Amino acid sequence: MTADLILVADDDEHTVELVSLYLRRAGYAVEAALDGEETLQKVRDLRPALVLLDVMMPGPDGFQICRTLSRRRTVPVILLTARASDLDKVVGLRLGADDYVTKPFNPDELVARVEAVLRRTQAAAAPAAAPERLALGRLSLDLTARTAQVDGRAIHLTPREFDLLAVMVRFPDTVLDREWLLDVAWGTAFYSLRTVDVHVGRLREKLRGSGLRIETVWGSGYRLRLEGEP
């Protein structure tokens, strides 16, 4: 089996060497890019399974690149940054990043995050005997292809958004605790409850006109309901 290719995009050569070493030890193939233009070119040419993307890069910076890749949904992204502010993390997640790691980081934890993101995003590639679907109102989810539609019109979701929405569709009209959503939708202790809030906000925007709404139940969590229901 061919190893998954990880693109490490960072202008700090020491970081590239360290991350590449740990990724190769874990069985991944690795390519490097040292600036924004090279990163975009290698994503187009090599089609990596995942990009580890430094925020502060020459040329297009990590946020700009993340926005571009998120629009195309060609590859999952884990942002790397020396800036630890909550605002930077929220911006990264809203631009479509699948995870966010602050420098300095534990290389073993970084590899674990890579594995977790790949498990989620590669689920669509696994063969299945028949498509598995969920539906609520005018919304339908194809769990095999990991696609969402309203009245046959595609809704473009990031892998995390899809996972969260699928959980909520399975339990409509039910108040779902944020910690429970975090555990069930992503199955990892690496994320914060703020991750759920950010992705719920993005889902609300994308579900406009779908006949569905996500309610905030203060002190408890979130609930997915059909519009017009009391």
PDB file of N, CA and C in Angstrom, residues 73-110:
ATOM      1  N   ARG A  73     -12.016  22.521  -1.294  1.00  0.00           N
ATOM      2  CA  ARG A  73     -12.152  21.299  -0.509  1.00  0.00           C
ATOM      3  C   ARG A  73     -11.344  20.164  -1.128  1.00  0.00           C
ATOM      4  N   THR A  74     -10.109  20.499  -1.504  1.00  0.00           N
ATOM      5  CA  THR A  74      -9.259  19.497  -2.125  1.00  0.00           C
ATOM      6  C   THR A  74      -8.460  18.685  -1.121  1.00  0.00           C
ATOM      7  N   VAL A  75      -8.212  19.243   0.070  1.00  0.00           N
ATOM      8  CA  VAL A  75      -7.313  18.571   1.007  1.00  0.00           C
ATOM      9  C   VAL A  75      -7.571  19.096   2.419  1.00  0.00           C
ATOM     10  N   PRO A  76      -7.535  18.231   3.436  1.00  0.00           N
ATOM     11  CA  PRO A  76      -7.656  18.714   4.817  1.00  0.00           C
ATOM     12  C   PRO A  76      -6.403  19.473   5.241  1.00  0.00           C
ATOM     13  N   VAL A  77      -6.582  20.398   6.186  1.00  0.00           N
ATOM     14  CA  VAL A  77      -5.499  21.287   6.611  1.00  0.00           C
ATOM     15  C   VAL A  77      -5.411  21.318   8.129  1.00  0.00           C
ATOM     16  N   ILE A  78      -4.177  21.196   8.643  1.00  0.00           N
ATOM     17  CA  ILE A  78      -3.891  21.468  10.049  1.00  0.00           C
ATOM     18  C   ILE A  78      -2.980  22.690  10.084  1.00  0.00           C
ATOM     19  N   LEU A  79      -3.423  23.764  10.729  1.00  0.00           N
ATOM     20  CA  LEU A  79      -2.632  24.984  10.814  1.00  0.00           C
ATOM     21  C   LEU A  79      -1.595  24.881  11.928  1.00  0.00           C
ATOM     22  N   LEU A  80      -0.397  25.395  11.652  1.00  0.00           N
ATOM     23  CA  LEU A  80       0.678  25.484  12.634  1.00  0.00           C
ATOM     24  C   LEU A  80       0.991  26.956  12.855  1.00  0.00           C
ATOM     25  N   THR A  81       1.096  27.369  14.111  1.00  0.00           N
ATOM     26  CA  THR A  81       1.387  28.778  14.342  1.00  0.00           C
ATOM     27  C   THR A  81       2.063  28.988  15.679  1.00  0.00           C
ATOM     28  N   ALA A  82       2.849  30.055  15.751  1.00  0.00           N
ATOM     29  CA  ALA A  82       3.465  30.453  17.016  1.00  0.00           C
ATOM     30  C   ALA A  82       2.544  31.372  17.793  1.00  0.00           C
ATOM     31  N   ARG A  83       1.430  31.791  17.172  1.00  0.00           N
ATOM     32  CA  ARG A  83       0.490  32.695  17.832  1.00  0.00           C
ATOM     33  C   ARG A  83      -0.600  31.867  18.505  1.00  0.00           C
ATOM     34  N   ALA A  84      -0.760  32.071  19.806  1.00  0.00           N
ATOM     35  CA  ALA A  84      -1.650  31.205  20.584  1.00  0.00           C
ATOM     36  C   ALA A  84      -2.976  31.863  20.942  1.00  0.00           C
ATOM     37  N   SER A  85      -3.273  33.045  20.368  1.00  0.00           N
ATOM     38  CA  SER A  85      -4.495  33.727  20.770  1.00  0.00           C
ATOM     39  C   SER A  85      -5.732  32.973  20.301  1.00  0.00           C
ATOM     40  N   ASP A  86      -6.796  33.053  21.103  1.00  0.00           N
ATOM     41  CA  ASP A  86      -8.050  32.399  20.735  1.00  0.00           C
ATOM     42  C   ASP A  86      -8.587  32.954  19.428  1.00  0.00           C
ATOM     43  N   LEU A  87      -8.370  34.268  19.170  1.00  0.00           N
ATOM     44  CA  LEU A  87      -8.874  34.877  17.944  1.00  0.00           C
ATOM     45  C   LEU A  87      -8.247  34.217  16.718  1.00  0.00           C
ATOM     46  N   ASP A  88      -6.945  33.979  16.759  1.00  0.00           N
ATOM     47  CA  ASP A  88      -6.277  33.326  15.635  1.00  0.00           C
ATOM     48  C   ASP A  88      -6.830  31.924  15.412  1.00  0.00           C
ATOM     49  N   LYS A  89      -7.095  31.218  16.491  1.00  0.00           N
ATOM     50  CA  LYS A  89      -7.636  29.869  16.365  1.00  0.00           C
ATOM     51  C   LYS A  89      -9.027  29.902  15.739  1.00  0.00           C
ATOM     52  N   VAL A  90      -9.848  30.839  16.193  1.00  0.00           N
ATOM     53  CA  VAL A  90     -11.205  30.950  15.648  1.00  0.00           C
ATOM     54  C   VAL A  90     -11.158  31.309  14.172  1.00  0.00           C
ATOM     55  N   VAL A  91     -10.279  32.249  13.801  1.00  0.00           N
ATOM     56  CA  VAL A  91     -10.143  32.629  12.392  1.00  0.00           C
ATOM     57  C   VAL A  91      -9.753  31.426  11.553  1.00  0.00           C
ATOM     58  N   GLY A  92      -8.787  30.654  12.035  1.00  0.00           N
ATOM     59  CA  GLY A  92      -8.348  29.472  11.295  1.00  0.00           C
ATOM     60  C   GLY A  92      -9.462  28.470  11.091  1.00  0.00           C
ATOM     61  N   LEU A  93     -10.231  28.210  12.138  1.00  0.00           N
ATOM     62  CA  LEU A  93     -11.331  27.258  12.030  1.00  0.00           C
ATOM     63  C   LEU A  93     -12.409  27.769  11.092  1.00  0.00           C
ATOM     64  N   ARG A  94     -12.698  29.057  11.161  1.00  0.00           N
ATOM     65  CA  ARG A  94     -13.732  29.621  10.292  1.00  0.00           C
ATOM     66  C   ARG A  94     -13.298  29.615   8.830  1.00  0.00           C
ATOM     67  N   LEU A  95     -12.004  29.647   8.583  1.00  0.00           N
ATOM     68  CA  LEU A  95     -11.520  29.592   7.209  1.00  0.00           C
ATOM     69  C   LEU A  95     -11.497  28.169   6.661  1.00  0.00           C
ATOM     70  N   GLY A  96     -11.837  27.195   7.503  1.00  0.00           N
ATOM     71  CA  GLY A  96     -11.945  25.825   7.022  1.00  0.00           C
ATOM     72  C   GLY A  96     -10.875  24.871   7.491  1.00  0.00           C
ATOM     73  N   ALA A  97      -9.974  25.319   8.393  1.00  0.00           N
ATOM     74  CA  ALA A  97      -8.948  24.411   8.902  1.00  0.00           C
ATOM     75  C   ALA A  97      -9.598  23.262   9.664  1.00  0.00           C
ATOM     76  N   ASP A  98      -8.985  22.087   9.582  1.00  0.00           N
ATOM     77  CA  ASP A  98      -9.507  20.910  10.267  1.00  0.00           C
ATOM     78  C   ASP A  98      -8.926  20.762  11.671  1.00  0.00           C
ATOM     79  N   ASP A  99      -7.839  21.457  11.939  1.00  0.00           N
ATOM     80  CA  ASP A  99      -7.259  21.452  13.277  1.00  0.00           C
ATOM     81  C   ASP A  99      -6.290  22.617  13.358  1.00  0.00           C
ATOM     82  N   TYR A 100      -5.825  22.902  14.574  1.00  0.00           N
ATOM     83  CA  TYR A 100      -4.978  24.071  14.820  1.00  0.00           C
ATOM     84  C   TYR A 100      -3.986  23.702  15.914  1.00  0.00           C
ATOM     85  N   VAL A 101      -2.686  23.804  15.637  1.00  0.00           N
ATOM     86  CA  VAL A 101      -1.647  23.409  16.585  1.00  0.00           C
ATOM     87  C   VAL A 101      -0.735  24.602  16.844  1.00  0.00           C
ATOM     88  N   THR A 102      -0.505  24.898  18.126  1.00  0.00           N
ATOM     89  CA  THR A 102       0.328  26.037  18.505  1.00  0.00           C
ATOM     90  C   THR A 102       1.765  25.586  18.749  1.00  0.00           C
ATOM     91  N   LYS A 103       2.711  26.333  18.194  1.00  0.00           N
ATOM     92  CA  LYS A 103       4.128  26.072  18.442  1.00  0.00           C
ATOM     93  C   LYS A 103       4.518  26.666  19.786  1.00  0.00           C
ATOM     94  N   PRO A 104       5.451  26.057  20.522  1.00  0.00           N
ATOM     95  CA  PRO A 104       6.061  24.748  20.226  1.00  0.00           C
ATOM     96  C   PRO A 104       5.091  23.620  20.539  1.00  0.00           C
ATOM     97  N   PHE A 105       5.173  22.543  19.784  1.00  0.00           N
ATOM     98  CA  PHE A 105       4.239  21.440  19.965  1.00  0.00           C
ATOM     99  C   PHE A 105       5.000  20.140  20.194  1.00  0.00           C
ATOM    100  N   ASN A 106       4.296  19.166  20.732  1.00  0.00           N
ATOM    101  CA  ASN A 106       4.848  17.830  20.917  1.00  0.00           C
ATOM    102  C   ASN A 106       4.720  17.094  19.580  1.00  0.00           C
ATOM    103  N   PRO A 107       5.813  16.665  18.959  1.00  0.00           N
ATOM    104  CA  PRO A 107       5.721  16.010  17.653  1.00  0.00           C
ATOM    105  C   PRO A 107       4.844  14.763  17.655  1.00  0.00           C
ATOM    106  N   ASP A 108       4.857  14.004  18.743  1.00  0.00           N
ATOM    107  CA  ASP A 108       4.003  12.815  18.813  1.00  0.00           C
ATOM    108  C   ASP A 108       2.522  13.204  18.809  1.00  0.00           C
ATOM    109  N   GLU A 109       2.183  14.290  19.517  1.00  0.00           N
ATOM    110  CA  GLU A 109       0.794  14.752  19.504  1.00  0.00           C
ATOM    111  C   GLU A 109       0.403  15.227  18.117  1.00  0.00           C
ATOM    112  N   LEU A 110       1.321  15.902  17.428  1.00  0.00           N
ATOM    113  CA  LEU A 110       1.033  16.366  16.070  1.00  0.00           C
ATOM    114  C   LEU A 110       0.734  15.187  15.150  1.00  0.00           C
TER     115      LEU A 110
END
